mmCIF file of N, CA and C in Angstrom:
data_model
loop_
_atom_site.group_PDB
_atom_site.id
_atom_site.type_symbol
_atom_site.label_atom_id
_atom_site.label_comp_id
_atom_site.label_asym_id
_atom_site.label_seq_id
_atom_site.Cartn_x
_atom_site.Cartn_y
_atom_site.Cartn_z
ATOM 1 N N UNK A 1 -4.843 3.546 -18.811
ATOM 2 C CA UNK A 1 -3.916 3.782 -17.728
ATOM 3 C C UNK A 1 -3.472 2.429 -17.163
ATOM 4 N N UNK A 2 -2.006 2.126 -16.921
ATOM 5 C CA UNK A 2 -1.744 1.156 -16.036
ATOM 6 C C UNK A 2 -1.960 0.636 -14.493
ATOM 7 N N UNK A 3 -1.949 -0.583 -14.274
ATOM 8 C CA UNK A 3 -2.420 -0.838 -13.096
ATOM 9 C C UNK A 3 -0.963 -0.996 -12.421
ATOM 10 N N UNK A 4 -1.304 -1.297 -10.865
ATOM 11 C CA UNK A 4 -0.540 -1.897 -10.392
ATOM 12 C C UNK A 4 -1.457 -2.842 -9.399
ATOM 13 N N UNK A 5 -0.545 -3.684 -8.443
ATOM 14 C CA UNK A 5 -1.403 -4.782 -7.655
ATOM 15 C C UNK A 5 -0.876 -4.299 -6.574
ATOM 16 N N UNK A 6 -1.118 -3.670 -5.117
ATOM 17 C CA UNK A 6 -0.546 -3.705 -4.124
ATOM 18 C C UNK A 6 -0.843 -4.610 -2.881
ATOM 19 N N UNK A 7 0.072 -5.465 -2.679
ATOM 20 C CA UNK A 7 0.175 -6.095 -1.100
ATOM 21 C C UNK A 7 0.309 -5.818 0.185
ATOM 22 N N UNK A 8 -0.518 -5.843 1.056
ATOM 23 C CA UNK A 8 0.191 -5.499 2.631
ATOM 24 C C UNK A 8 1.298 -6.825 3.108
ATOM 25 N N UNK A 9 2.470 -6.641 3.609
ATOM 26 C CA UNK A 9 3.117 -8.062 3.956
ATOM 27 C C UNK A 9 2.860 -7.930 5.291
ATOM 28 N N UNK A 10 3.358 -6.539 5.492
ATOM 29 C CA UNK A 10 3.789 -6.734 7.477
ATOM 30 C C UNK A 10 2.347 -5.963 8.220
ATOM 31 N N UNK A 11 2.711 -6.202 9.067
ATOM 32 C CA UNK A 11 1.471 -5.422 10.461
ATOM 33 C C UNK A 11 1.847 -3.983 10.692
ATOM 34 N N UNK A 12 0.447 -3.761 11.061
ATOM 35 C CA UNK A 12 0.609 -1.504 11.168
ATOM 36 C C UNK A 12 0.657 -1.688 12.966
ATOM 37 N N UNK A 13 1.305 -2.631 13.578
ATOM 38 C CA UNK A 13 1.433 -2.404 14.825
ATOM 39 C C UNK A 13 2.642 -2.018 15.191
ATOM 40 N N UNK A 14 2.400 -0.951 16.040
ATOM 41 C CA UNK A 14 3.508 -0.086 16.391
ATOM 42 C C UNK A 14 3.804 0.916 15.187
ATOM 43 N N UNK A 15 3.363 0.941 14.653
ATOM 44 C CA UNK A 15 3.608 2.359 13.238
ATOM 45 C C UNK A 15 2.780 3.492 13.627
ATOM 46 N N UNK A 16 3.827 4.540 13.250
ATOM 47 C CA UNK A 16 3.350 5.849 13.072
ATOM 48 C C UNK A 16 1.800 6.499 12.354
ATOM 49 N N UNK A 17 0.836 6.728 13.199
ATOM 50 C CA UNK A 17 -0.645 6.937 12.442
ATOM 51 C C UNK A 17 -0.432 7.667 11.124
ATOM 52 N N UNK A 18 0.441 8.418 10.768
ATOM 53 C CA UNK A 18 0.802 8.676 9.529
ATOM 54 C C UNK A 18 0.507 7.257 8.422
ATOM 55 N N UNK A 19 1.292 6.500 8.980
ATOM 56 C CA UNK A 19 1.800 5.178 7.931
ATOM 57 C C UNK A 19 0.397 4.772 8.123
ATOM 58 N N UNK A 20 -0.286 4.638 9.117
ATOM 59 C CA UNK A 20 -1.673 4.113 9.214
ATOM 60 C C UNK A 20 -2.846 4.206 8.191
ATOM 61 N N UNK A 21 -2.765 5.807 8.078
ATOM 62 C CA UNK A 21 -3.652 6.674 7.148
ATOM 63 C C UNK A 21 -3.508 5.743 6.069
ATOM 64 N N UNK A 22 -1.991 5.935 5.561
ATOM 65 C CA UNK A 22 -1.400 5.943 4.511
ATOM 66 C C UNK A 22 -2.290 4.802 3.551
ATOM 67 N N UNK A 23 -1.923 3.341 4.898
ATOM 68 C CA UNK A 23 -2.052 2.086 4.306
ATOM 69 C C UNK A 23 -3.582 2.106 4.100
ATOM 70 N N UNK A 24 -4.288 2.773 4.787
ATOM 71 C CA UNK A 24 -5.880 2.562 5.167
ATOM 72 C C UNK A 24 -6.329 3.867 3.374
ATOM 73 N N UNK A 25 -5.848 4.620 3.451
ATOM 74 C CA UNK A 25 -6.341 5.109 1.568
ATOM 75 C C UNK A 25 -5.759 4.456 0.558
ATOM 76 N N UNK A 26 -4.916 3.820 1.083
ATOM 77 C CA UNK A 26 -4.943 2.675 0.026
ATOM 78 C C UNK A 26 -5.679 1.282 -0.354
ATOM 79 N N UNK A 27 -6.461 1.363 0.736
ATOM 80 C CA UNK A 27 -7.608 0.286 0.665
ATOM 81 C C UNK A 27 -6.919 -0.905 0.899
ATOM 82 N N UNK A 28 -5.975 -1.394 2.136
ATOM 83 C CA UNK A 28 -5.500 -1.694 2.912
ATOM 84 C C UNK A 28 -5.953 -1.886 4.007
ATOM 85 N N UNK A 29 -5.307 -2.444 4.986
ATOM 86 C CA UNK A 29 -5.644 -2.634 6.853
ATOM 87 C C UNK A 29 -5.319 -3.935 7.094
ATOM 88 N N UNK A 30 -5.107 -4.896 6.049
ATOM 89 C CA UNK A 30 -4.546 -6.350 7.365
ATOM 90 C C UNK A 30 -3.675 -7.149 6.497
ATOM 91 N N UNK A 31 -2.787 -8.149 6.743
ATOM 92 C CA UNK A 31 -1.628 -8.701 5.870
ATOM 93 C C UNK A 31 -2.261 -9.737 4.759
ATOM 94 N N UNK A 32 -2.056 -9.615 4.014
ATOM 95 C CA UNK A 32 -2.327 -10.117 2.528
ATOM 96 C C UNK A 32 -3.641 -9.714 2.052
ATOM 97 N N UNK A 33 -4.128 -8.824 2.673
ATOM 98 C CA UNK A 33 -5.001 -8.272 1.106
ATOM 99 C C UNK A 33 -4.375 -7.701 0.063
ATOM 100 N N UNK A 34 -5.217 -7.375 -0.688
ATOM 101 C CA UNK A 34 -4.524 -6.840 -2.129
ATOM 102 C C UNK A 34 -5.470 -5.666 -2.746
ATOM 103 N N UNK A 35 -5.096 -4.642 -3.519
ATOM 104 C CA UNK A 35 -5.920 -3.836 -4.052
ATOM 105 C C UNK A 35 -4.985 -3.355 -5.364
ATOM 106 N N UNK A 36 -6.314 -3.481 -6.343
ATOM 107 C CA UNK A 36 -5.631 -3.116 -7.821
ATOM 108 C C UNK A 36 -5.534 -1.823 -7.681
ATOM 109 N N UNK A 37 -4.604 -0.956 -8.124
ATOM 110 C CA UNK A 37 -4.862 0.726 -8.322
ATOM 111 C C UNK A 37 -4.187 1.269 -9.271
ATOM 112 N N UNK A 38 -4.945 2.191 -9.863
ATOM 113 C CA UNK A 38 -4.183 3.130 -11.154
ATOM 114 C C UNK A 38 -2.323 3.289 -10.841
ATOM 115 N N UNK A 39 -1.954 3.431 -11.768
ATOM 116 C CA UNK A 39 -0.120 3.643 -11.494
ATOM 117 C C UNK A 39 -0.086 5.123 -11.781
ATOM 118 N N UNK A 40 0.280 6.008 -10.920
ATOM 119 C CA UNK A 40 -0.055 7.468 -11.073
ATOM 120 C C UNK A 40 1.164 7.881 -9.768
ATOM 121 N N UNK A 41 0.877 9.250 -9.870
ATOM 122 C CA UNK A 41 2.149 9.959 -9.231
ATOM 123 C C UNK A 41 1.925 9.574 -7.537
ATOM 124 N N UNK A 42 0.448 9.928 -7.543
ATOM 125 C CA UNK A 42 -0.109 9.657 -5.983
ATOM 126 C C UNK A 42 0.109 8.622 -5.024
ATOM 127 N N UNK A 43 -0.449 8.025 -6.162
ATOM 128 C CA UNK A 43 -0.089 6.349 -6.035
ATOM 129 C C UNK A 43 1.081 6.313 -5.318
ATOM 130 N N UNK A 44 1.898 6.338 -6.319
ATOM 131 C CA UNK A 44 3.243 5.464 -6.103
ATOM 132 C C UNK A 44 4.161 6.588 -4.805
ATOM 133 N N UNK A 45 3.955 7.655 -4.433
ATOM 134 C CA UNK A 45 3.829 8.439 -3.796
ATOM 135 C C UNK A 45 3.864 8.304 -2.573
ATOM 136 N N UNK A 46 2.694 7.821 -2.332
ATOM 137 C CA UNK A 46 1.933 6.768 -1.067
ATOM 138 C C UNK A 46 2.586 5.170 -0.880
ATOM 139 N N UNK A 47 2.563 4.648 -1.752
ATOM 140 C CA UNK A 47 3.872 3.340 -1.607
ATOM 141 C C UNK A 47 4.997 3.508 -1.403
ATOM 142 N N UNK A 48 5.666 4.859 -2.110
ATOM 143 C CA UNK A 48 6.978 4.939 -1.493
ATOM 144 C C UNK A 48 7.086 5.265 0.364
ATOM 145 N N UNK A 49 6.363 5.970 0.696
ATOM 146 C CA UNK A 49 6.283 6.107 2.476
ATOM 147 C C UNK A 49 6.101 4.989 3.204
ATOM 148 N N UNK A 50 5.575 4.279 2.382
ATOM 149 C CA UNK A 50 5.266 2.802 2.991
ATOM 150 C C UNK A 50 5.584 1.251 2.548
ATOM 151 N N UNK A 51 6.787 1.721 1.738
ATOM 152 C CA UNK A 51 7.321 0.502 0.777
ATOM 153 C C UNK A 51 7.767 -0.696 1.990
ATOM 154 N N UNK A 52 8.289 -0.330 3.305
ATOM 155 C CA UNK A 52 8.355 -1.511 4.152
ATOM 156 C C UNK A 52 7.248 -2.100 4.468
ATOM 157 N N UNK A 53 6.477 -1.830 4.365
ATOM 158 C CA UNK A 53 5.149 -2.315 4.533
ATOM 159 C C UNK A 53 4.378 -3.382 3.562
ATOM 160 N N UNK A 54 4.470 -2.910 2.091
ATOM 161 C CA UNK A 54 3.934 -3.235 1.107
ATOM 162 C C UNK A 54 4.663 -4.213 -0.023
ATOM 163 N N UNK A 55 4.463 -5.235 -0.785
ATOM 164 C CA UNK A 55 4.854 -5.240 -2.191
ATOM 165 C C UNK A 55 3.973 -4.773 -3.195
ATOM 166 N N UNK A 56 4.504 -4.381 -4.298
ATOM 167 C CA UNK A 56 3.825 -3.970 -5.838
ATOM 168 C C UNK A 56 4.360 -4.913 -6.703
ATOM 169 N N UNK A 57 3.362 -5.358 -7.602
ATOM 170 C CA UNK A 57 3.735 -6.061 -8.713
ATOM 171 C C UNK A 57 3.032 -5.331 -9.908
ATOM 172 N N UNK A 58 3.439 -5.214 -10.936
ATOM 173 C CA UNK A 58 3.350 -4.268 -11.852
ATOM 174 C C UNK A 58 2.251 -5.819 -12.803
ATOM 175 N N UNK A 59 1.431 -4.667 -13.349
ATOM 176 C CA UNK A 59 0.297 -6.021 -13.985
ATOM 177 C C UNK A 59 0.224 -4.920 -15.321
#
């Protein structure tokens, strides 16, 4: 299965606890961590709700 690399760029201040969740199951919570994760429907699913938030680089 393919990976992807996801980035946090911006801050979850002032965001909707929705987007909060979001970033926090993604193994996320503060600007520039990173987490490898499967490339799957869920996935990318969850990045799309929160693509202002995030970059992906495809590995």
């Amino acid at each position: 299965m393919s990976k992807i690399v996801v980035k946090q760029v911006k801050s979850l201040i002032g965001r909707p606890e929705s987007q909060r969740k979001i970033i926090a199951a993604l193994g996320l919570g503060r600007i520039g961590k990173t987490k490898e994760l499967n490339d799957d429907a869920v996935v990318r699913g969850m990045i799309a709700k929160v693509s202002h938030l995030v970059e992906v680089v495809e590995k």
